[in-house]
Each structure stands twice: as structure tokens, then as C-alpha cells.
């Protein structure tokens, strides 16, 4: 009764240290039919990095051309290099009915939200601010000052949660991944999303039933 | 980081023959912590029916009193007897943090929607109109005329789907139940629902972290 139709764009985001990377990795292992959005970048490929898998590598000129033709869902300049999410690539995957995961920081997610009317926005939360602090500490040796700065920034970023549709606490990775799976499964049952295809197919079938 | 809080009111509804009863039964078997809303009625108890389990039995006077004090989420008169969903009973279960399933026909669900601002409304769809017709036929011997009438009524009712949040196709019961479970799990991650508790708890924790 419901046609497959367009895939879902699932934006996974959250403060640094909340564990969005770990969740996405485990999710992708379990859900082979879901595709990962690949970023474009102007930085040089590192050893082992593959075009179209790790990144779409391009020159600064190519990147700027794409910015001007409005072909990025979001982009940013970091240390003299550009990074961005190509719209056409995501669009192609969605149109062929594949769900697409976009793992991105909060600033990026907010830009994506401005540039598209679709997207399911999921905010990954640390189990507690204490735990977040521990994770930031465990990442490597930082000075007390830079640590407090990162911690305060994560604290501020959590206020952006109100721009998101869902929040998932990353207490246990497996449970967080199950919640993400539930969110995707539920989104596919949302009436806003499937109403037209139900009513269309009803019209077709009812026509056969009553009038043929 | 997120407190348990108030339970979810899940309204399961759909046209006669779509199989909402079967889905609810299986769902309740699998999810023992979820509670089923019990209807009130003015009809006499049948052999084996237990007060508070099958129905809350009451006199017509008691029922009308409850109508007047606005204590029903919905009610209807059927063949000289009243049936209704007592608000206070549902409220008590929700307040103690239990999720509550309310299985109800479409007219009832629409009244519930008018009478409360909460509730997750799930529409159970038959796999096809042809299948719905078969299920209506299989229920018992009906004349062609009454059968066509029930079928047309189910057809019309499907238009009310736009008043609901979710639609679940009852193709295979186990899959439909899993979708219902996913919907409930996802709803508990909705930012609208949990934002305040996250931001409250963040304030508490951050205060300790930064200023104590």
C-alpha cells in the first residue's frame, strides 16, 4: 500500500566528545543498506584515502564554483581548506530510495537545516556533562585552560538541541544505535511523509473495487 | 540525564477489519510494562467479565454525572448503552510514568484528539483495500449490500488518516508490532518531549562543574 519512495536524510550531530562518530560507525555496520554522505574537501588526500569513499577531493577553484552554484548543503573553511557536503550527491542517493546518514558538527547541522526542508535531525548527548568532560580529557593531553574552553563550548552547544527533532543519550552505544534505528523506522511511518502515497494507492484500488 | 517523567498516551485506531485488536493484543503480550486503558460502560457485565479489567461498570446516572464533570476523553452511546474512556484513570497511569495504550475506533480517536493535547495517534492500515474486504467478509455471513456498506465506510474512514501522527500497515502482525514499538521508542527521544528535562539537568550539572 506504501511505495518505497524517497530515502530519509538523517543528520547525526552533537557536541564534540558526545560520541556521534562511534554511534554512526556501529549503525553503518548494522545497516548495510543505509549510505553515508561523503564530504568534499580541498585538502590533499592522505595515504590510503580513496576518492568518493573518504572524501571527494577537489581544487579550491572547483570548490568555489560549487559554492557559487549553490551545490552545498553546508560548507566551512578550516585552516585554509574547505570542507562541505555536496547537495547533488546526497540528492542522488535519496532519489534512488536510499537513506543517507550525514554525521556533522552542530554548526554544520544548523546550516543543513537552513538549506533543506527535509532531514531528520538527531542530537547525540553525552550521558552527563561530567562524562563529556572525561571524554574530552581522555582524547589527549590538553592544558587545563583549553580543556575548560572545549568543555564550556560543548555546554553552550547543547542549547541548540531545540533546533533538532530527536535527542539520543549515548550512554551505551548499542542502546543508542537501537534508538537511532527506532527513530528511522518511526519516521517512515509518519503520516506527513506517507499520506499522499496511501491516499493515491487507495484511490487506485478503490476504483477497481467499486467501479470496474 | 533524562528523567522518566510522564508516560505516553498511545492511541491505536483504524477502520474495522484493519486488525488493530490483534496488533494491540500482541503488543501487550510483548510489553508488560505498558498499560491498557479500560473503558467505562453502562451495559451489564457478561459472565467472566471483571470490573476494572474488562470494563468499569456503572449505572447510567453515574455515567451521565461523569459526562457532566468532563471526565471522559471520549464517549458514545451504542444501542442504548454508554461507552467511554475515563480521563482520571488514564491520567493516573500517565502520571505514574506508565505508557498507556488506548485502542479505539476512528470516531473515538478523533474525539480524544479534541479533548487532550497529548497523545501519539497511530492509524492501523490494512495491507490493501482488497485484503480489508476479505477480512470483513471472513468475519461472518453478511449480505452483499451490508458488506459493500461496511467496505465503503472503511474506505471513507481512511481519509481521516491525515489527523494521525503515524500509519502502520498491518501486513504481518509481528512487523506491525515492531513498528509500533519503534514509534514509542522514537517518541521518547523527541526533543519537544524531553528538551526541558535535558536543559534542567544540564544547568544542575554545569553549575557543579564550573562554579562549585
mmCIF file of C-alpha atoms in Angstrom, chain B:
data_model
loop_
_atom_site.group_PDB
_atom_site.id
_atom_site.type_symbol
_atom_site.label_atom_id
_atom_site.label_comp_id
_atom_site.label_asym_id
_atom_site.label_seq_id
_atom_site.Cartn_x
_atom_site.Cartn_y
_atom_site.Cartn_z
ATOM 1 C CA UNK B 1 20.398 12.948 32.018
ATOM 2 C CA UNK B 2 16.713 12.406 31.159
ATOM 3 C CA UNK B 3 14.208 11.722 33.899
ATOM 4 C CA UNK B 4 11.488 9.127 33.356
ATOM 5 C CA UNK B 5 8.635 11.590 33.658
ATOM 6 C CA UNK B 6 5.148 11.262 32.324
ATOM 7 C CA UNK B 7 4.094 8.206 30.286
ATOM 8 C CA UNK B 8 2.962 8.311 26.680
ATOM 9 C CA UNK B 9 -0.679 8.063 25.642
ATOM 10 C CA UNK B 10 -0.706 5.928 22.502
ATOM 11 C CA UNK B 11 -3.973 5.904 20.592
ATOM 12 C CA UNK B 12 -4.292 2.886 18.291
ATOM 13 C CA UNK B 13 -7.057 3.251 15.786
ATOM 14 C CA UNK B 14 -8.120 2.378 12.266
ATOM 15 C CA UNK B 15 -11.025 1.094 10.200
ATOM 16 C CA UNK B 16 -12.896 -2.021 11.262
ATOM 17 C CA UNK B 17 -11.108 -5.039 9.787
ATOM 18 C CA UNK B 18 -7.641 -3.454 9.745
ATOM 19 C CA UNK B 19 -6.597 -5.622 12.689
ATOM 20 C CA UNK B 20 -5.952 -3.084 15.462
ATOM 21 C CA UNK B 21 -7.216 -5.559 18.092
ATOM 22 C CA UNK B 22 -4.741 -8.257 17.023
ATOM 23 C CA UNK B 23 -1.856 -5.779 16.993
ATOM 24 C CA UNK B 24 -2.694 -4.402 20.445
ATOM 25 C CA UNK B 25 -3.049 -7.901 21.903
ATOM 26 C CA UNK B 26 0.368 -8.977 20.604
ATOM 27 C CA UNK B 27 1.936 -5.674 21.620
ATOM 28 C CA UNK B 28 0.643 -6.023 25.198
ATOM 29 C CA UNK B 29 1.975 -9.589 25.410
ATOM 30 C CA UNK B 30 5.442 -8.338 24.479
ATOM 31 C CA UNK B 31 5.410 -5.132 26.533
ATOM 32 C CA UNK B 32 4.224 -5.979 30.025
ATOM 33 C CA UNK B 33 5.043 -2.545 31.430
ATOM 34 C CA UNK B 34 2.598 -0.768 29.104
ATOM 35 C CA UNK B 35 -0.956 -0.397 30.410
ATOM 36 C CA UNK B 36 -4.213 -0.704 28.541
ATOM 37 C CA UNK B 37 -6.882 1.934 29.004
ATOM 38 C CA UNK B 38 -10.075 0.372 30.402
ATOM 39 C CA UNK B 39 -13.416 1.691 29.143
ATOM 40 C CA UNK B 40 -16.403 2.545 31.277
ATOM 41 C CA UNK B 41 -19.807 1.203 30.241
ATOM 42 C CA UNK B 42 -23.406 1.201 31.392
ATOM 43 C CA UNK B 43 -24.143 -2.241 29.962
ATOM 44 C CA UNK B 44 -24.352 -5.197 32.328
ATOM 45 C CA UNK B 45 -21.273 -7.341 32.889
ATOM 46 C CA UNK B 46 -21.218 -10.578 30.920
ATOM 47 C CA UNK B 47 -20.189 -13.867 32.524
ATOM 48 C CA UNK B 48 -16.469 -13.786 33.305
ATOM 49 C CA UNK B 49 -16.029 -10.032 32.851
ATOM 50 C CA UNK B 50 -14.137 -8.383 35.701
ATOM 51 C CA UNK B 51 -14.632 -4.829 36.985
ATOM 52 C CA UNK B 52 -11.558 -2.712 36.239
ATOM 53 C CA UNK B 53 -10.097 -5.298 33.852
ATOM 54 C CA UNK B 54 -12.650 -5.635 31.055
ATOM 55 C CA UNK B 55 -14.653 -2.512 31.907
ATOM 56 C CA UNK B 56 -15.545 -0.116 34.636
ATOM 57 C CA UNK B 57 -19.235 -0.939 35.029
ATOM 58 C CA UNK B 58 -21.507 1.875 36.147
ATOM 59 C CA UNK B 59 -25.120 2.981 36.177
ATOM 60 C CA UNK B 60 -26.485 5.391 33.605
ATOM 61 C CA UNK B 61 -26.713 8.054 36.352
ATOM 62 C CA UNK B 62 -23.052 7.637 37.274
ATOM 63 C CA UNK B 63 -22.056 7.796 33.620
ATOM 64 C CA UNK B 64 -24.049 10.970 32.933
ATOM 65 C CA UNK B 65 -22.538 12.557 36.043
ATOM 66 C CA UNK B 66 -19.068 11.795 34.691
ATOM 67 C CA UNK B 67 -20.028 13.281 31.308
ATOM 68 C CA UNK B 68 -21.158 16.456 33.055
ATOM 69 C CA UNK B 69 -17.983 16.733 35.109
ATOM 70 C CA UNK B 70 -15.993 16.366 31.878
ATOM 71 C CA UNK B 71 -14.335 13.127 32.972
ATOM 72 C CA UNK B 72 -14.283 11.381 29.586
ATOM 73 C CA UNK B 73 -11.637 11.608 26.895
ATOM 74 C CA UNK B 74 -14.446 10.401 24.614
ATOM 75 C CA UNK B 75 -17.762 8.613 24.959
ATOM 76 C CA UNK B 76 -20.517 7.299 22.699
ATOM 77 C CA UNK B 77 -23.980 5.866 23.011
ATOM 78 C CA UNK B 78 -24.407 2.492 21.266
ATOM 79 C CA UNK B 79 -27.757 0.660 21.318
ATOM 80 C CA UNK B 80 -28.993 2.443 24.431
ATOM 81 C CA UNK B 81 -25.750 1.924 26.379
ATOM 82 C CA UNK B 82 -22.910 4.337 27.025
ATOM 83 C CA UNK B 83 -19.256 3.527 26.478
ATOM 84 C CA UNK B 84 -16.403 5.891 27.283
ATOM 85 C CA UNK B 85 -12.749 6.397 28.218
ATOM 86 C CA UNK B 86 -12.442 7.801 31.772
ATOM 87 C CA UNK B 87 -9.983 10.665 31.851
ATOM 88 C CA UNK B 88 -8.982 10.254 35.517
ATOM 89 C CA UNK B 89 -7.959 6.626 35.054
ATOM 90 C CA UNK B 90 -5.722 7.360 32.051
ATOM 91 C CA UNK B 91 -4.302 10.420 33.799
ATOM 92 C CA UNK B 92 -3.326 8.381 36.862
ATOM 93 C CA UNK B 93 -1.395 5.841 34.766
ATOM 94 C CA UNK B 94 0.380 8.538 32.741
ATOM 95 C CA UNK B 95 1.347 10.458 35.867
ATOM 96 C CA UNK B 96 2.939 7.407 37.422
ATOM 97 C CA UNK B 97 5.157 7.192 34.319
ATOM 98 C CA UNK B 98 3.384 4.322 32.572
ATOM 99 C CA UNK B 99 2.683 4.328 28.868
ATOM 100 C CA UNK B 100 -0.986 3.777 28.116
ATOM 101 C CA UNK B 101 -2.489 2.145 25.016
ATOM 102 C CA UNK B 102 -5.954 3.227 24.005
ATOM 103 C CA UNK B 103 -7.466 1.014 21.317
ATOM 104 C CA UNK B 104 -10.400 2.779 19.762
ATOM 105 C CA UNK B 105 -12.381 3.300 16.545
ATOM 106 C CA UNK B 106 -11.762 6.321 14.359
ATOM 107 C CA UNK B 107 -14.687 8.399 15.626
ATOM 108 C CA UNK B 108 -13.472 7.838 19.197
ATOM 109 C CA UNK B 109 -9.871 8.697 18.360
ATOM 110 C CA UNK B 110 -10.918 11.984 16.778
ATOM 111 C CA UNK B 111 -12.833 12.899 19.971
ATOM 112 C CA UNK B 112 -9.803 12.010 22.114
ATOM 113 C CA UNK B 113 -7.754 14.312 19.922
ATOM 114 C CA UNK B 114 -10.186 17.166 20.604
ATOM 115 C CA UNK B 115 -10.080 16.552 24.354
ATOM 116 C CA UNK B 116 -6.375 16.323 25.022
ATOM 117 C CA UNK B 117 -3.228 17.994 23.769
ATOM 118 C CA UNK B 118 -1.125 14.912 24.254
ATOM 119 C CA UNK B 119 -1.366 11.521 22.589
ATOM 120 C CA UNK B 120 0.502 9.743 19.824
ATOM 121 C CA UNK B 121 -2.084 8.818 17.220
ATOM 122 C CA UNK B 122 -1.382 5.655 15.237
ATOM 123 C CA UNK B 123 -3.584 4.613 12.327
ATOM 124 C CA UNK B 124 -3.613 0.886 11.518
ATOM 125 C CA UNK B 125 -3.977 0.256 7.798
ATOM 126 C CA UNK B 126 -4.940 -2.981 6.081
ATOM 127 C CA UNK B 127 -2.302 -4.157 3.580
ATOM 128 C CA UNK B 128 -4.745 -3.306 0.770
ATOM 129 C CA UNK B 129 -8.402 -2.465 0.300
ATOM 130 C CA UNK B 130 -8.842 -5.904 -1.265
ATOM 131 C CA UNK B 131 -7.429 -7.512 1.887
ATOM 132 C CA UNK B 132 -9.678 -5.320 4.046
ATOM 133 C CA UNK B 133 -12.684 -6.525 2.070
ATOM 134 C CA UNK B 134 -11.615 -10.145 2.545
ATOM 135 C CA UNK B 135 -11.231 -9.597 6.295
ATOM 136 C CA UNK B 136 -14.687 -8.028 6.530
ATOM 137 C CA UNK B 137 -16.123 -10.969 4.542
ATOM 138 C CA UNK B 138 -14.321 -13.526 6.726
ATOM 139 C CA UNK B 139 -15.794 -12.047 9.906
ATOM 140 C CA UNK B 140 -19.173 -13.662 9.232
ATOM 141 C CA UNK B 141 -22.039 -14.021 6.831
ATOM 142 C CA UNK B 142 -23.226 -10.639 5.657
ATOM 143 C CA UNK B 143 -25.422 -9.686 2.757
ATOM 144 C CA UNK B 144 -23.701 -8.248 -0.270
ATOM 145 C CA UNK B 145 -25.354 -4.940 0.459
ATOM 146 C CA UNK B 146 -24.227 -4.617 4.110
ATOM 147 C CA UNK B 147 -20.796 -5.805 3.097
ATOM 148 C CA UNK B 148 -20.473 -3.096 0.460
ATOM 149 C CA UNK B 149 -21.717 -0.576 3.036
ATOM 150 C CA UNK B 150 -19.053 -1.586 5.580
ATOM 151 C CA UNK B 151 -16.437 -1.577 2.898
ATOM 152 C CA UNK B 152 -17.374 1.907 1.683
ATOM 153 C CA UNK B 153 -17.388 3.155 5.261
ATOM 154 C CA UNK B 154 -13.864 1.778 5.840
ATOM 155 C CA UNK B 155 -12.837 3.426 2.583
ATOM 156 C CA UNK B 156 -14.153 6.796 3.712
ATOM 157 C CA UNK B 157 -12.574 6.435 7.152
ATOM 158 C CA UNK B 158 -9.115 6.093 5.656
ATOM 159 C CA UNK B 159 -9.317 9.772 4.710
ATOM 160 C CA UNK B 160 -9.086 10.629 8.417
ATOM 161 C CA UNK B 161 -5.505 9.369 8.364
ATOM 162 C CA UNK B 162 -4.300 12.957 7.990
ATOM 163 C CA UNK B 163 -5.410 13.623 11.593
ATOM 164 C CA UNK B 164 -2.971 10.988 12.847
ATOM 165 C CA UNK B 165 0.762 11.104 13.539
ATOM 166 C CA UNK B 166 1.702 7.654 12.286
ATOM 167 C CA UNK B 167 0.370 4.955 9.975
ATOM 168 C CA UNK B 168 1.270 1.288 10.325
ATOM 169 C CA UNK B 169 0.353 -1.210 7.635
ATOM 170 C CA UNK B 170 -0.879 -4.462 9.182
ATOM 171 C CA UNK B 171 0.603 -6.814 6.645
ATOM 172 C CA UNK B 172 2.374 -9.116 9.107
ATOM 173 C CA UNK B 173 1.362 -8.709 12.764
ATOM 174 C CA UNK B 174 4.904 -9.144 14.131
ATOM 175 C CA UNK B 175 6.272 -6.447 11.833
ATOM 176 C CA UNK B 176 3.400 -4.105 12.633
ATOM 177 C CA UNK B 177 4.073 -4.604 16.368
ATOM 178 C CA UNK B 178 7.777 -3.861 15.849
ATOM 179 C CA UNK B 179 6.862 -0.646 14.065
ATOM 180 C CA UNK B 180 4.612 0.316 16.952
ATOM 181 C CA UNK B 181 7.479 -0.354 19.370
ATOM 182 C CA UNK B 182 9.793 1.783 17.224
ATOM 183 C CA UNK B 183 7.249 4.624 17.217
ATOM 184 C CA UNK B 184 7.045 4.589 21.016
ATOM 185 C CA UNK B 185 10.817 4.391 21.383
ATOM 186 C CA UNK B 186 11.310 7.265 18.920
ATOM 187 C CA UNK B 187 8.624 9.425 20.542
ATOM 188 C CA UNK B 188 10.569 9.180 23.809
ATOM 189 C CA UNK B 189 13.562 10.701 22.016
ATOM 190 C CA UNK B 190 11.596 13.622 20.574
ATOM 191 C CA UNK B 191 13.207 16.894 21.590
ATOM 192 C CA UNK B 192 9.814 18.610 22.130
ATOM 193 C CA UNK B 193 9.113 15.987 24.748
ATOM 194 C CA UNK B 194 12.410 15.895 26.663
ATOM 195 C CA UNK B 195 14.074 19.256 25.997
ATOM 196 C CA UNK B 196 13.150 20.777 29.339
ATOM 197 C CA UNK B 197 14.447 17.863 31.370
ATOM 198 C CA UNK B 198 17.733 17.866 29.429
ATOM 199 C CA UNK B 199 18.288 21.594 29.822
ATOM 200 C CA UNK B 200 17.290 21.482 33.515
ATOM 201 C CA UNK B 201 19.676 18.667 34.253
ATOM 202 C CA UNK B 202 22.406 20.378 32.244
ATOM 203 C CA UNK B 203 22.023 23.508 34.352
ATOM 204 C CA UNK B 204 22.345 21.449 37.524
ATOM 205 C CA UNK B 205 25.421 19.588 36.381
ATOM 206 C CA UNK B 206 27.169 22.521 34.782
ATOM 207 C CA UNK B 207 26.705 24.533 37.914
ATOM 208 C CA UNK B 208 28.580 21.918 39.901
ATOM 209 C CA UNK B 209 31.257 21.659 37.238
ATOM 210 C CA UNK B 210 32.029 25.292 36.715
ATOM 211 C CA UNK B 211 31.160 27.141 39.843
ATOM 212 C CA UNK B 212 31.350 24.822 42.838
#
